[in-house]
Amino acid sequence: LEGWHWLVENTGVDGLYMDGIRYDRERMKRVAKVLYRTTGNYPYRMQFHCNDCYGPGPDGGPHVGPSSVFMEHFPYLSDLWFGEQFDYNRSPDFWLVEISGIPFGLTSEMLDSHRAMWKFWDEFGIQDAEMIGYWDPDCPVQTDREDILATVYRKQDKALIALASWAEAAVEVNLDIDWQALGLEPATLTALPIANFQDTAEFAPDQPIPVESAKGQLLVVAD
């Protein structure tokens, strides 16, 4: 702890990355206090990486998901880096609970270095949008397939519809859009170009949208 205090106070370090956590909640609170009191930088960056914990590790492994193992630390973390050894062929519920961190008020970075994706989010202004997840019955965009899910990022004058596929093959999906709940008039859905993710395309509101297996589409709609 004193070494951590020295680093923060003397080197300008204002965050911490942890690859696994080998101490309890009381020690974590002290780590967080050192960072907060020394830098005055709140919310600070406290990033946590872990594998899926199901496989046997050097000590046998707890054989339960990391969200259950490390939940006592979550109030002091800023974001997660979950992904190593996870089975990405599992269901949407597995992605939501075991990988995303969203049910716990955190987000999980996948470390794929998709700079073009971050640039797209910045240009859209996703930090100012209201996220309405596919699991929310009030999500204003629904699909006609159980294996294609839609999440909405709603702003005052535009919205982003994120489609994700768990289908075994490329399919077409129809969207049921509650335009009043979305806060917009019916308009064209635009897939903006994002390197290594999607090409430019436009779709009418009632037009089927192609989605490849294990991939998705990001569609912008604006007044």
Tab-separated table of N, CA and C in Angstrom, residues 105-208:
chain	number	residue	atom	x	y	z
A	105	GLY	N	-23.349	-2.545	-12.974
A	105	GLY	CA	-23.001	-1.143	-13.137
A	105	GLY	C	-21.617	-0.912	-13.703
A	106	LEU	N	-21.027	-1.928	-14.320
A	106	LEU	CA	-19.700	-1.821	-14.917
A	106	LEU	C	-19.767	-2.188	-16.390
A	107	THR	N	-18.732	-1.854	-17.124
A	107	THR	CA	-18.614	-2.290	-18.505
A	107	THR	C	-17.324	-3.079	-18.661
A	108	SER	N	-17.293	-3.933	-19.670
A	108	SER	CA	-16.150	-4.818	-19.863
A	108	SER	C	-15.536	-4.575	-21.234
A	109	GLU	N	-14.310	-4.131	-21.254
A	109	GLU	CA	-13.579	-3.871	-22.501
A	109	GLU	C	-13.032	-5.191	-23.043
A	110	MET	N	-13.222	-5.416	-24.343
A	110	MET	CA	-12.809	-6.681	-24.943
A	110	MET	C	-11.359	-6.684	-25.423
A	111	LEU	N	-10.700	-5.528	-25.412
A	111	LEU	CA	-9.274	-5.442	-25.753
A	111	LEU	C	-8.973	-5.826	-27.199
A	112	ASP	N	-9.926	-5.562	-28.083
A	112	ASP	CA	-9.697	-5.893	-29.492
A	112	ASP	C	-9.056	-4.748	-30.274
A	113	SER	N	-8.852	-3.612	-29.647
A	113	SER	CA	-8.202	-2.452	-30.273
A	113	SER	C	-8.913	-1.980	-31.524
A	114	HIS	N	-10.244	-1.952	-31.487
A	114	HIS	CA	-11.018	-1.451	-32.618
A	114	HIS	C	-11.105	0.076	-32.554
A	115	ARG	N	-10.036	0.711	-32.989
A	115	ARG	CA	-9.999	2.178	-32.925
A	115	ARG	C	-11.134	2.803	-33.729
A	116	ALA	N	-11.479	2.175	-34.863
A	116	ALA	CA	-12.561	2.709	-35.685
A	116	ALA	C	-13.893	2.683	-34.931
A	117	MET	N	-14.085	1.662	-34.119
A	117	MET	CA	-15.315	1.578	-33.330
A	117	MET	C	-15.366	2.679	-32.283
A	118	TRP	N	-14.265	2.903	-31.593
A	118	TRP	CA	-14.224	3.990	-30.602
A	118	TRP	C	-14.469	5.338	-31.277
A	119	LYS	N	-13.904	5.525	-32.472
A	119	LYS	CA	-14.111	6.770	-33.212
A	119	LYS	C	-15.595	6.948	-33.557
A	120	PHE	N	-16.237	5.868	-33.978
A	120	PHE	CA	-17.666	5.933	-34.288
A	120	PHE	C	-18.469	6.306	-33.051
A	121	TRP	N	-18.162	5.675	-31.912
A	121	TRP	CA	-18.880	6.005	-30.663
A	121	TRP	C	-18.695	7.478	-30.302
A	122	ASP	N	-17.480	7.981	-30.461
A	122	ASP	CA	-17.221	9.391	-30.147
A	122	ASP	C	-18.028	10.313	-31.054
A	123	GLU	N	-18.062	9.984	-32.333
A	123	GLU	CA	-18.788	10.833	-33.280
A	123	GLU	C	-20.293	10.808	-33.011
A	124	PHE	N	-20.800	9.670	-32.595
A	124	PHE	CA	-22.221	9.578	-32.258
A	124	PHE	C	-22.511	10.278	-30.923
A	125	GLY	N	-21.519	10.320	-30.041
A	125	GLY	CA	-21.730	10.873	-28.705
A	125	GLY	C	-22.415	9.885	-27.783
A	126	ILE	N	-21.923	8.653	-27.796
A	126	ILE	CA	-22.592	7.587	-27.059
A	126	ILE	C	-22.581	7.822	-25.548
A	127	GLN	N	-21.610	8.613	-25.076
A	127	GLN	CA	-21.532	8.880	-23.639
A	127	GLN	C	-22.723	9.690	-23.141
A	128	ASP	N	-23.414	10.371	-24.054
A	128	ASP	CA	-24.575	11.180	-23.671
A	128	ASP	C	-25.898	10.481	-23.963
A	129	ALA	N	-25.838	9.241	-24.424
A	129	ALA	CA	-27.055	8.525	-24.810
A	129	ALA	C	-27.602	7.707	-23.648
A	130	GLU	N	-28.899	7.472	-23.679
A	130	GLU	CA	-29.553	6.573	-22.717
A	130	GLU	C	-29.576	5.170	-23.321
A	131	MET	N	-28.978	4.227	-22.609
A	131	MET	CA	-28.939	2.849	-23.092
A	131	MET	C	-30.192	2.112	-22.630
A	132	ILE	N	-30.877	1.462	-23.590
A	132	ILE	CA	-32.048	0.638	-23.283
A	132	ILE	C	-31.757	-0.747	-23.835
A	133	GLY	N	-31.425	-1.680	-22.952
A	133	GLY	CA	-30.940	-2.978	-23.377
A	133	GLY	C	-32.020	-3.888	-23.928
A	134	TYR	N	-31.582	-4.893	-24.662
A	134	TYR	CA	-32.503	-5.859	-25.267
A	134	TYR	C	-33.311	-6.607	-24.215
A	135	TRP	N	-32.797	-6.691	-22.999
A	135	TRP	CA	-33.486	-7.404	-21.919
A	135	TRP	C	-34.612	-6.575	-21.297
A	136	ASP	N	-34.663	-5.296	-21.629
A	136	ASP	CA	-35.676	-4.395	-21.069
A	136	ASP	C	-36.956	-4.511	-21.900
A	137	PRO	N	-38.078	-4.881	-21.271
A	137	PRO	CA	-39.321	-5.003	-22.057
A	137	PRO	C	-39.765	-3.690	-22.679
A	138	ASP	N	-39.240	-2.562	-22.196
A	138	ASP	CA	-39.594	-1.255	-22.747
A	138	ASP	C	-38.635	-0.794	-23.844
A	139	CYS	N	-37.726	-1.659	-24.281
A	139	CYS	CA	-36.829	-1.277	-25.368
A	139	CYS	C	-37.669	-0.949	-26.604
A	140	PRO	N	-37.492	0.229	-27.197
A	140	PRO	CA	-38.357	0.651	-28.301
A	140	PRO	C	-38.105	-0.056	-29.626
A	141	VAL	N	-37.106	-0.916	-29.685
A	141	VAL	CA	-36.839	-1.682	-30.908
A	141	VAL	C	-36.805	-3.170	-30.550
A	142	GLN	N	-37.665	-3.925	-31.208
A	142	GLN	CA	-37.706	-5.373	-31.044
A	142	GLN	C	-37.465	-6.022	-32.402
A	143	THR	N	-37.041	-7.273	-32.397
A	143	THR	CA	-36.822	-8.006	-33.637
A	143	THR	C	-37.812	-9.162	-33.730
A	144	ASP	N	-37.914	-9.741	-34.918
A	144	ASP	CA	-38.821	-10.872	-35.109
A	144	ASP	C	-38.102	-12.213	-34.975
A	145	ARG	N	-36.894	-12.195	-34.396
A	145	ARG	CA	-36.139	-13.426	-34.172
A	145	ARG	C	-35.601	-13.451	-32.752
A	146	GLU	N	-35.690	-14.604	-32.095
A	146	GLU	CA	-35.178	-14.737	-30.735
A	146	GLU	C	-33.661	-14.761	-30.693
A	147	ASP	N	-33.024	-15.096	-31.825
A	147	ASP	CA	-31.560	-15.184	-31.853
A	147	ASP	C	-30.909	-13.923	-32.425
A	148	ILE	N	-31.695	-12.872	-32.691
A	148	ILE	CA	-31.166	-11.562	-33.067
A	148	ILE	C	-31.748	-10.545	-32.083
A	149	LEU	N	-30.884	-9.873	-31.343
A	149	LEU	CA	-31.347	-8.975	-30.288
A	149	LEU	C	-30.961	-7.532	-30.606
A	150	ALA	N	-31.771	-6.606	-30.094
A	150	ALA	CA	-31.566	-5.179	-30.374
A	150	ALA	C	-31.458	-4.388	-29.073
A	151	THR	N	-30.429	-3.562	-28.988
A	151	THR	CA	-30.260	-2.610	-27.890
A	151	THR	C	-30.250	-1.204	-28.484
A	152	VAL	N	-30.840	-0.259	-27.776
A	152	VAL	CA	-30.974	1.112	-28.272
A	152	VAL	C	-30.170	2.069	-27.397
A	153	TYR	N	-29.481	3.004	-28.069
A	153	TYR	CA	-28.825	4.127	-27.400
A	153	TYR	C	-29.562	5.381	-27.869
A	154	ARG	N	-30.398	5.920	-26.988
A	154	ARG	CA	-31.330	6.980	-27.369
A	154	ARG	C	-30.825	8.349	-26.946
A	155	LYS	N	-30.858	9.290	-27.923
A	155	LYS	CA	-30.545	10.684	-27.660
A	155	LYS	C	-31.750	11.530	-28.068
A	156	GLN	N	-31.639	12.831	-27.860
A	156	GLN	CA	-32.781	13.704	-28.122
A	156	GLN	C	-33.133	13.769	-29.605
A	157	ASP	N	-32.129	13.785	-30.479
A	157	ASP	CA	-32.388	13.981	-31.898
A	157	ASP	C	-31.976	12.808	-32.772
A	158	LYS	N	-31.476	11.725	-32.160
A	158	LYS	CA	-31.068	10.562	-32.934
A	158	LYS	C	-30.940	9.354	-32.012
A	159	ALA	N	-30.793	8.213	-32.616
A	159	ALA	CA	-30.654	6.989	-31.839
A	159	ALA	C	-29.738	6.021	-32.574
A	160	LEU	N	-29.120	5.147	-31.816
A	160	LEU	CA	-28.278	4.094	-32.353
A	160	LEU	C	-28.916	2.755	-32.001
A	161	ILE	N	-29.161	1.928	-33.011
A	161	ILE	CA	-29.719	0.598	-32.804
A	161	ILE	C	-28.597	-0.412	-33.014
A	162	ALA	N	-28.299	-1.166	-31.978
A	162	ALA	CA	-27.243	-2.175	-32.050
A	162	ALA	C	-27.885	-3.551	-32.159
A	163	LEU	N	-27.630	-4.236	-33.264
A	163	LEU	CA	-28.137	-5.583	-33.480
A	163	LEU	C	-27.009	-6.583	-33.258
A	164	ALA	N	-27.307	-7.666	-32.557
A	164	ALA	CA	-26.323	-8.720	-32.315
A	164	ALA	C	-26.947	-10.070	-32.624
A	165	SER	N	-26.175	-10.920	-33.296
A	165	SER	CA	-26.710	-12.198	-33.769
A	165	SER	C	-26.126	-13.376	-33.008
A	166	TRP	N	-27.016	-14.247	-32.572
A	166	TRP	CA	-26.652	-15.572	-32.074
A	166	TRP	C	-27.163	-16.648	-33.027
A	167	ALA	N	-27.563	-16.248	-34.227
A	167	ALA	CA	-28.066	-17.201	-35.225
A	167	ALA	C	-26.907	-18.045	-35.760
A	168	GLU	N	-27.217	-19.257	-36.195
A	168	GLU	CA	-26.185	-20.168	-36.683
A	168	GLU	C	-25.755	-19.859	-38.102
A	169	ALA	N	-26.516	-19.021	-38.800
A	169	ALA	CA	-26.176	-18.664	-40.179
A	169	ALA	C	-26.590	-17.223	-40.427
A	170	ALA	N	-26.159	-16.677	-41.556
A	170	ALA	CA	-26.576	-15.330	-41.941
A	170	ALA	C	-28.084	-15.325	-42.170
A	171	VAL	N	-28.763	-14.303	-41.653
A	171	VAL	CA	-30.220	-14.230	-41.754
A	171	VAL	C	-30.621	-12.786	-42.026
A	172	GLU	N	-31.905	-12.592	-42.306
A	172	GLU	CA	-32.491	-11.269	-42.381
A	172	GLU	C	-33.455	-11.102	-41.223
A	173	VAL	N	-33.465	-9.920	-40.640
A	173	VAL	CA	-34.300	-9.662	-39.477
A	173	VAL	C	-35.162	-8.433	-39.734
A	174	ASN	N	-36.393	-8.490	-39.271
A	174	ASN	CA	-37.300	-7.348	-39.351
A	174	ASN	C	-37.387	-6.673	-37.989
A	175	LEU	N	-37.402	-5.340	-37.996
A	175	LEU	CA	-37.451	-4.576	-36.760
A	175	LEU	C	-38.856	-4.045	-36.515
A	176	ASP	N	-39.279	-4.133	-35.273
A	176	ASP	CA	-40.534	-3.527	-34.833
A	176	ASP	C	-40.142	-2.315	-33.985
A	177	ILE	N	-40.281	-1.120	-34.557
A	177	ILE	CA	-39.795	0.106	-33.913
A	177	ILE	C	-40.972	0.911	-33.380
A	178	ASP	N	-40.935	1.195	-32.087
A	178	ASP	CA	-41.912	2.091	-31.476
A	178	ASP	C	-41.352	3.507	-31.615
A	179	TRP	N	-41.722	4.184	-32.673
A	179	TRP	CA	-41.127	5.481	-32.987
A	179	TRP	C	-41.452	6.528	-31.924
A	180	GLN	N	-42.639	6.429	-31.326
A	180	GLN	CA	-42.989	7.390	-30.270
A	180	GLN	C	-42.084	7.204	-29.062
A	181	ALA	N	-41.863	5.951	-28.666
A	181	ALA	CA	-40.966	5.690	-27.539
A	181	ALA	C	-39.530	6.056	-27.880
A	182	LEU	N	-39.178	5.901	-29.155
A	182	LEU	CA	-37.822	6.262	-29.581
A	182	LEU	C	-37.633	7.772	-29.611
A	183	GLY	N	-38.756	8.509	-29.715
A	183	GLY	CA	-38.697	9.973	-29.733
A	183	GLY	C	-38.350	10.543	-31.089
A	184	LEU	N	-38.563	9.752	-32.156
A	184	LEU	CA	-38.207	10.183	-33.500
A	184	LEU	C	-39.340	9.867	-34.472
A	185	GLU	N	-39.324	10.567	-35.587
A	185	GLU	CA	-40.226	10.242	-36.680
A	185	GLU	C	-39.608	9.102	-37.490
A	186	PRO	N	-40.451	8.269	-38.133
A	186	PRO	CA	-39.902	7.200	-38.981
A	186	PRO	C	-38.897	7.740	-39.993
A	187	ALA	N	-37.744	7.097	-40.074
A	187	ALA	CA	-36.665	7.592	-40.931
A	187	ALA	C	-35.795	6.427	-41.374
A	188	THR	N	-34.908	6.724	-42.306
A	188	THR	CA	-33.978	5.726	-42.827
A	188	THR	C	-33.008	5.270	-41.740
A	189	LEU	N	-32.715	3.979	-41.744
A	189	LEU	CA	-31.713	3.410	-40.838
A	189	LEU	C	-30.397	3.333	-41.599
A	190	THR	N	-29.360	3.950	-41.060
A	190	THR	CA	-28.093	4.066	-41.777
A	190	THR	C	-26.979	3.312	-41.053
A	191	ALA	N	-26.345	2.411	-41.768
A	191	ALA	CA	-25.135	1.749	-41.271
A	191	ALA	C	-23.939	2.546	-41.775
A	192	LEU	N	-23.306	3.276	-40.881
A	192	LEU	CA	-22.135	4.069	-41.257
A	192	LEU	C	-20.906	3.161	-41.360
A	193	PRO	N	-19.934	3.515	-42.200
A	193	PRO	CA	-18.768	2.645	-42.369
A	193	PRO	C	-17.901	2.617	-41.112
A	194	ILE	N	-17.579	1.412	-40.664
A	194	ILE	CA	-16.690	1.205	-39.521
A	194	ILE	C	-15.699	0.132	-39.936
A	195	ALA	N	-14.428	0.482	-40.006
A	195	ALA	CA	-13.407	-0.443	-40.484
A	195	ALA	C	-13.432	-1.745	-39.690
A	196	ASN	N	-13.337	-2.857	-40.406
A	196	ASN	CA	-13.296	-4.193	-39.817
A	196	ASN	C	-14.581	-4.560	-39.082
A	197	PHE	N	-15.665	-3.806	-39.369
A	197	PHE	CA	-16.933	-4.136	-38.718
A	197	PHE	C	-18.100	-4.128	-39.695
A	198	GLN	N	-18.320	-2.996	-40.406
A	198	GLN	CA	-19.450	-2.933	-41.328
A	198	GLN	C	-19.190	-1.918	-42.428
A	199	ASP	N	-19.869	-2.131	-43.556
A	199	ASP	CA	-19.811	-1.219	-44.691
A	199	ASP	C	-21.021	-0.288	-44.669
A	200	THR	N	-20.986	0.722	-45.516
A	200	THR	CA	-22.095	1.666	-45.611
A	200	THR	C	-23.324	0.981	-46.203
A	201	ALA	N	-24.481	1.265	-45.601
A	201	ALA	CA	-25.740	0.727	-46.111
A	201	ALA	C	-26.882	1.562	-45.565
A	202	GLU	N	-28.006	1.546	-46.276
A	202	GLU	CA	-29.207	2.234	-45.819
A	202	GLU	C	-30.401	1.292	-45.942
A	203	PHE	N	-31.309	1.400	-44.960
A	203	PHE	CA	-32.471	0.534	-44.936
A	203	PHE	C	-33.707	1.359	-44.616
A	204	ALA	N	-34.795	1.069	-45.310
A	204	ALA	CA	-36.076	1.666	-44.951
A	204	ALA	C	-36.544	1.055	-43.626
A	205	PRO	N	-37.390	1.773	-42.869
A	205	PRO	CA	-37.821	1.263	-41.560
A	205	PRO	C	-38.475	-0.115	-41.612
A	206	ASP	N	-39.133	-0.436	-42.730
A	206	ASP	CA	-39.826	-1.717	-42.845
A	206	ASP	C	-39.061	-2.732	-43.699
A	207	GLN	N	-37.801	-2.445	-43.968
A	207	GLN	CA	-36.999	-3.314	-44.833
A	207	GLN	C	-36.246	-4.355	-44.001
A	208	PRO	N	-36.221	-5.627	-44.416
A	208	PRO	CA	-35.415	-6.632	-43.709
A	208	PRO	C	-33.935	-6.256	-43.733
